Structures are given as structure tokens and as C-alpha cells.
Amino acid sequence: MDSVLQQLAAVLESRKRGDPAKSYVSGLYHGGIDAILKKVGEEATETVIAAKDGDRDKIIYETADLWFHTLVMLAHCGLGPDDVLKELERRFGLSGLEEKAARRG
């Protein structure tokens, strides 16, 4: 399943060089980090509302939008899904309380 993330990341990377008039993602990149973060925030809010409403289809749809825009943000910052997956792998098996305490130290 993570191959879809890598494929999407490759497409998003290619859109950095695209024409903002012809590509939504190129337009986001052209708008800079503030435009991208605004979309991430909007999608996060819509995801929260969908979850609160309890509509399974809306939750999936809005989460996909949130993940998509988060991948755009990562690419803008020179990162990709593998960076996040490696961090999740590092945390796997750690208690959430242990992980949080380790960040304080």
C-alpha cells in the first residue's frame, strides 16, 4: 500500500516544475509554504468535522484530502512519505508515554 504514497510523492515532486495555471499542485507550490499550510489546516478541520459527524465515507474522503495536502507540504520542505514512515517505524513498539517523555529530555 505504501507504494501508492511513493508514486504520489513522485508526481507531487514533478509538479514543482509545473505551470501553476495548469496544475492545482503547481499552484500550491507557487503560493509558497503559507498557501500549502492553509490547505493543510483547512483539510485538518474538515477531517475533524467529518469524524465528529461519524460519516464513514466523509471521514475517508477528508482524510485522503488531508494526507494529500500533507504530502504536498512534505515535498515543499524537501521531505517525503518515507521520512514519516521511518519515524513511525522508530516509534513502533514504544509506549506513547515513553516516547513523549523522551522528547522532554
PDB file of C-alpha atoms in Angstrom:
ATOM      1  CA  MET A   1       0.000   0.000   0.000  1.00  0.00           C
ATOM      2  CA  ASP A   2       2.845   2.392   0.725  1.00  0.00           C
ATOM      3  CA  SER A   3       3.819   2.201  -2.965  1.00  0.00           C
ATOM      4  CA  VAL A   4       0.845   4.468  -3.637  1.00  0.00           C
ATOM      5  CA  LEU A   5       2.453   7.017  -1.317  1.00  0.00           C
ATOM      6  CA  GLN A   6       5.757   6.779  -3.197  1.00  0.00           C
ATOM      7  CA  GLN A   7       4.001   7.093  -6.557  1.00  0.00           C
ATOM      8  CA  LEU A   8       2.063  10.122  -5.368  1.00  0.00           C
ATOM      9  CA  ALA A   9       5.221  11.652  -3.903  1.00  0.00           C
ATOM     10  CA  ALA A  10       6.940  11.306  -7.293  1.00  0.00           C
ATOM     11  CA  VAL A  11       4.046  13.028  -9.061  1.00  0.00           C
ATOM     12  CA  LEU A  12       3.990  15.806  -6.471  1.00  0.00           C
ATOM     13  CA  GLU A  13       7.741  16.302  -6.903  1.00  0.00           C
ATOM     14  CA  SER A  14       7.290  16.641 -10.672  1.00  0.00           C
ATOM     15  CA  ARG A  15       4.597  19.288 -10.158  1.00  0.00           C
ATOM     16  CA  LYS A  16       7.151  21.600  -8.529  1.00  0.00           C
ATOM     17  CA  ARG A  17       8.324  22.436 -12.028  1.00  0.00           C
ATOM     18  CA  GLY A  18       4.829  22.669 -13.480  1.00  0.00           C
ATOM     19  CA  ASP A  19       2.793  25.596 -14.698  1.00  0.00           C
ATOM     20  CA  PRO A  20       0.604  26.955 -11.871  1.00  0.00           C
ATOM     21  CA  ALA A  21      -2.059  27.825 -14.449  1.00  0.00           C
ATOM     22  CA  LYS A  22      -2.327  24.166 -15.481  1.00  0.00           C
ATOM     23  CA  SER A  23      -1.821  22.274 -12.221  1.00  0.00           C
ATOM     24  CA  TYR A  24      -3.513  22.682  -8.857  1.00  0.00           C
ATOM     25  CA  VAL A  25      -0.443  21.330  -7.052  1.00  0.00           C
ATOM     26  CA  SER A  26       1.919  23.571  -9.017  1.00  0.00           C
ATOM     27  CA  GLY A  27      -0.290  26.459  -7.944  1.00  0.00           C
ATOM     28  CA  LEU A  28       0.096  25.440  -4.301  1.00  0.00           C
ATOM     29  CA  TYR A  29       3.872  25.281  -4.653  1.00  0.00           C
ATOM     30  CA  HIS A  30       3.853  28.639  -6.423  1.00  0.00           C
ATOM     31  CA  GLY A  31       1.880  30.089  -3.480  1.00  0.00           C
ATOM     32  CA  GLY A  32       4.621  29.002  -1.090  1.00  0.00           C
ATOM     33  CA  ILE A  33       4.511  27.425   2.325  1.00  0.00           C
ATOM     34  CA  ASP A  34       1.742  29.717   3.610  1.00  0.00           C
ATOM     35  CA  ALA A  35      -0.665  28.625   0.845  1.00  0.00           C
ATOM     36  CA  ILE A  36       0.200  24.986   1.430  1.00  0.00           C
ATOM     37  CA  LEU A  37      -0.205  25.237   5.208  1.00  0.00           C
ATOM     38  CA  LYS A  38      -3.545  26.998   4.794  1.00  0.00           C
ATOM     39  CA  LYS A  39      -4.794  23.999   2.795  1.00  0.00           C
ATOM     40  CA  VAL A  40      -3.403  21.531   5.367  1.00  0.00           C
ATOM     41  CA  GLY A  41      -5.234  23.443   8.098  1.00  0.00           C
ATOM     42  CA  GLU A  42      -8.485  23.524   6.135  1.00  0.00           C
ATOM     43  CA  GLU A  43      -8.300  19.816   5.414  1.00  0.00           C
ATOM     44  CA  ALA A  44      -7.481  19.010   9.048  1.00  0.00           C
ATOM     45  CA  THR A  45     -10.547  20.943  10.159  1.00  0.00           C
ATOM     46  CA  GLU A  46     -12.747  19.186   7.586  1.00  0.00           C
ATOM     47  CA  THR A  47     -11.397  15.824   8.763  1.00  0.00           C
ATOM     48  CA  VAL A  48     -12.240  16.655  12.371  1.00  0.00           C
ATOM     49  CA  ILE A  49     -15.775  17.699  11.391  1.00  0.00           C
ATOM     50  CA  ALA A  50     -16.280  14.526   9.342  1.00  0.00           C
ATOM     51  CA  ALA A  51     -15.126  12.381  12.268  1.00  0.00           C
ATOM     52  CA  LYS A  52     -17.379  14.270  14.658  1.00  0.00           C
ATOM     53  CA  ASP A  53     -20.320  13.669  12.293  1.00  0.00           C
ATOM     54  CA  GLY A  54     -19.450   9.967  12.197  1.00  0.00           C
ATOM     55  CA  ASP A  55     -19.994   9.571   8.448  1.00  0.00           C
ATOM     56  CA  ARG A  56     -17.571   6.824   7.377  1.00  0.00           C
ATOM     57  CA  ASP A  57     -17.389   7.912   3.722  1.00  0.00           C
ATOM     58  CA  LYS A  58     -16.763  11.551   4.646  1.00  0.00           C
ATOM     59  CA  ILE A  59     -14.071  10.534   7.133  1.00  0.00           C
ATOM     60  CA  ILE A  60     -12.246   8.562   4.432  1.00  0.00           C
ATOM     61  CA  TYR A  61     -12.652  11.328   1.831  1.00  0.00           C
ATOM     62  CA  GLU A  62     -11.476  14.121   4.115  1.00  0.00           C
ATOM     63  CA  THR A  63      -8.594  12.070   5.497  1.00  0.00           C
ATOM     64  CA  ALA A  64      -7.440  11.407   1.922  1.00  0.00           C
ATOM     65  CA  ASP A  65      -7.524  15.179   1.280  1.00  0.00           C
ATOM     66  CA  LEU A  66      -5.561  15.801   4.479  1.00  0.00           C
ATOM     67  CA  TRP A  67      -2.940  13.184   3.615  1.00  0.00           C
ATOM     68  CA  PHE A  68      -2.651  14.560   0.077  1.00  0.00           C
ATOM     69  CA  HIS A  69      -2.064  18.131   1.214  1.00  0.00           C
ATOM     70  CA  THR A  70       0.319  16.928   3.921  1.00  0.00           C
ATOM     71  CA  LEU A  71       2.337  15.153   1.219  1.00  0.00           C
ATOM     72  CA  VAL A  72       2.444  18.437  -0.730  1.00  0.00           C
ATOM     73  CA  MET A  73       3.769  20.151   2.414  1.00  0.00           C
ATOM     74  CA  LEU A  74       6.390  17.451   2.950  1.00  0.00           C
ATOM     75  CA  ALA A  75       7.568  17.724  -0.663  1.00  0.00           C
ATOM     76  CA  HIS A  76       7.780  21.502  -0.383  1.00  0.00           C
ATOM     77  CA  CYS A  77      10.019  21.009   2.659  1.00  0.00           C
ATOM     78  CA  GLY A  78      12.247  18.504   0.846  1.00  0.00           C
ATOM     79  CA  LEU A  79      10.743  15.520   2.650  1.00  0.00           C
ATOM     80  CA  GLY A  80       8.612  12.580   1.620  1.00  0.00           C
ATOM     81  CA  PRO A  81       6.450   9.779   2.959  1.00  0.00           C
ATOM     82  CA  ASP A  82       9.490   7.587   3.636  1.00  0.00           C
ATOM     83  CA  ASP A  83      10.739  10.144   6.172  1.00  0.00           C
ATOM     84  CA  VAL A  84       7.473   9.921   8.103  1.00  0.00           C
ATOM     85  CA  LEU A  85       7.280   6.149   7.762  1.00  0.00           C
ATOM     86  CA  LYS A  86      10.805   5.822   9.190  1.00  0.00           C
ATOM     87  CA  GLU A  87       9.767   7.928  12.183  1.00  0.00           C
ATOM     88  CA  LEU A  88       6.663   5.800  12.710  1.00  0.00           C
ATOM     89  CA  GLU A  89       8.824   2.692  12.474  1.00  0.00           C
ATOM     90  CA  ARG A  90      11.201   4.156  15.074  1.00  0.00           C
ATOM     91  CA  ARG A  91       8.279   4.717  17.425  1.00  0.00           C
ATOM     92  CA  PHE A  92       6.705   1.303  16.818  1.00  0.00           C
ATOM     93  CA  GLY A  93       6.700  -0.710  19.995  1.00  0.00           C
ATOM     94  CA  LEU A  94       7.331   2.319  22.202  1.00  0.00           C
ATOM     95  CA  SER A  95       4.716   3.280  24.676  1.00  0.00           C
ATOM     96  CA  GLY A  96       3.236   6.655  23.829  1.00  0.00           C
ATOM     97  CA  LEU A  97       4.094   7.827  27.326  1.00  0.00           C
ATOM     98  CA  GLU A  98       7.722   6.708  26.907  1.00  0.00           C
ATOM     99  CA  GLU A  99       8.029   8.422  23.534  1.00  0.00           C
ATOM    100  CA  LYS A 100       6.582  11.646  24.910  1.00  0.00           C
ATOM    101  CA  ALA A 101       8.895  11.557  27.951  1.00  0.00           C
ATOM    102  CA  ALA A 102      11.922  11.006  25.678  1.00  0.00           C
ATOM    103  CA  ARG A 103      11.101  14.233  23.798  1.00  0.00           C
ATOM    104  CA  ARG A 104      11.226  16.241  27.032  1.00  0.00           C
ATOM    105  CA  GLY A 105      14.714  15.057  27.946  1.00  0.00           C
TER     106      GLY A 105
END
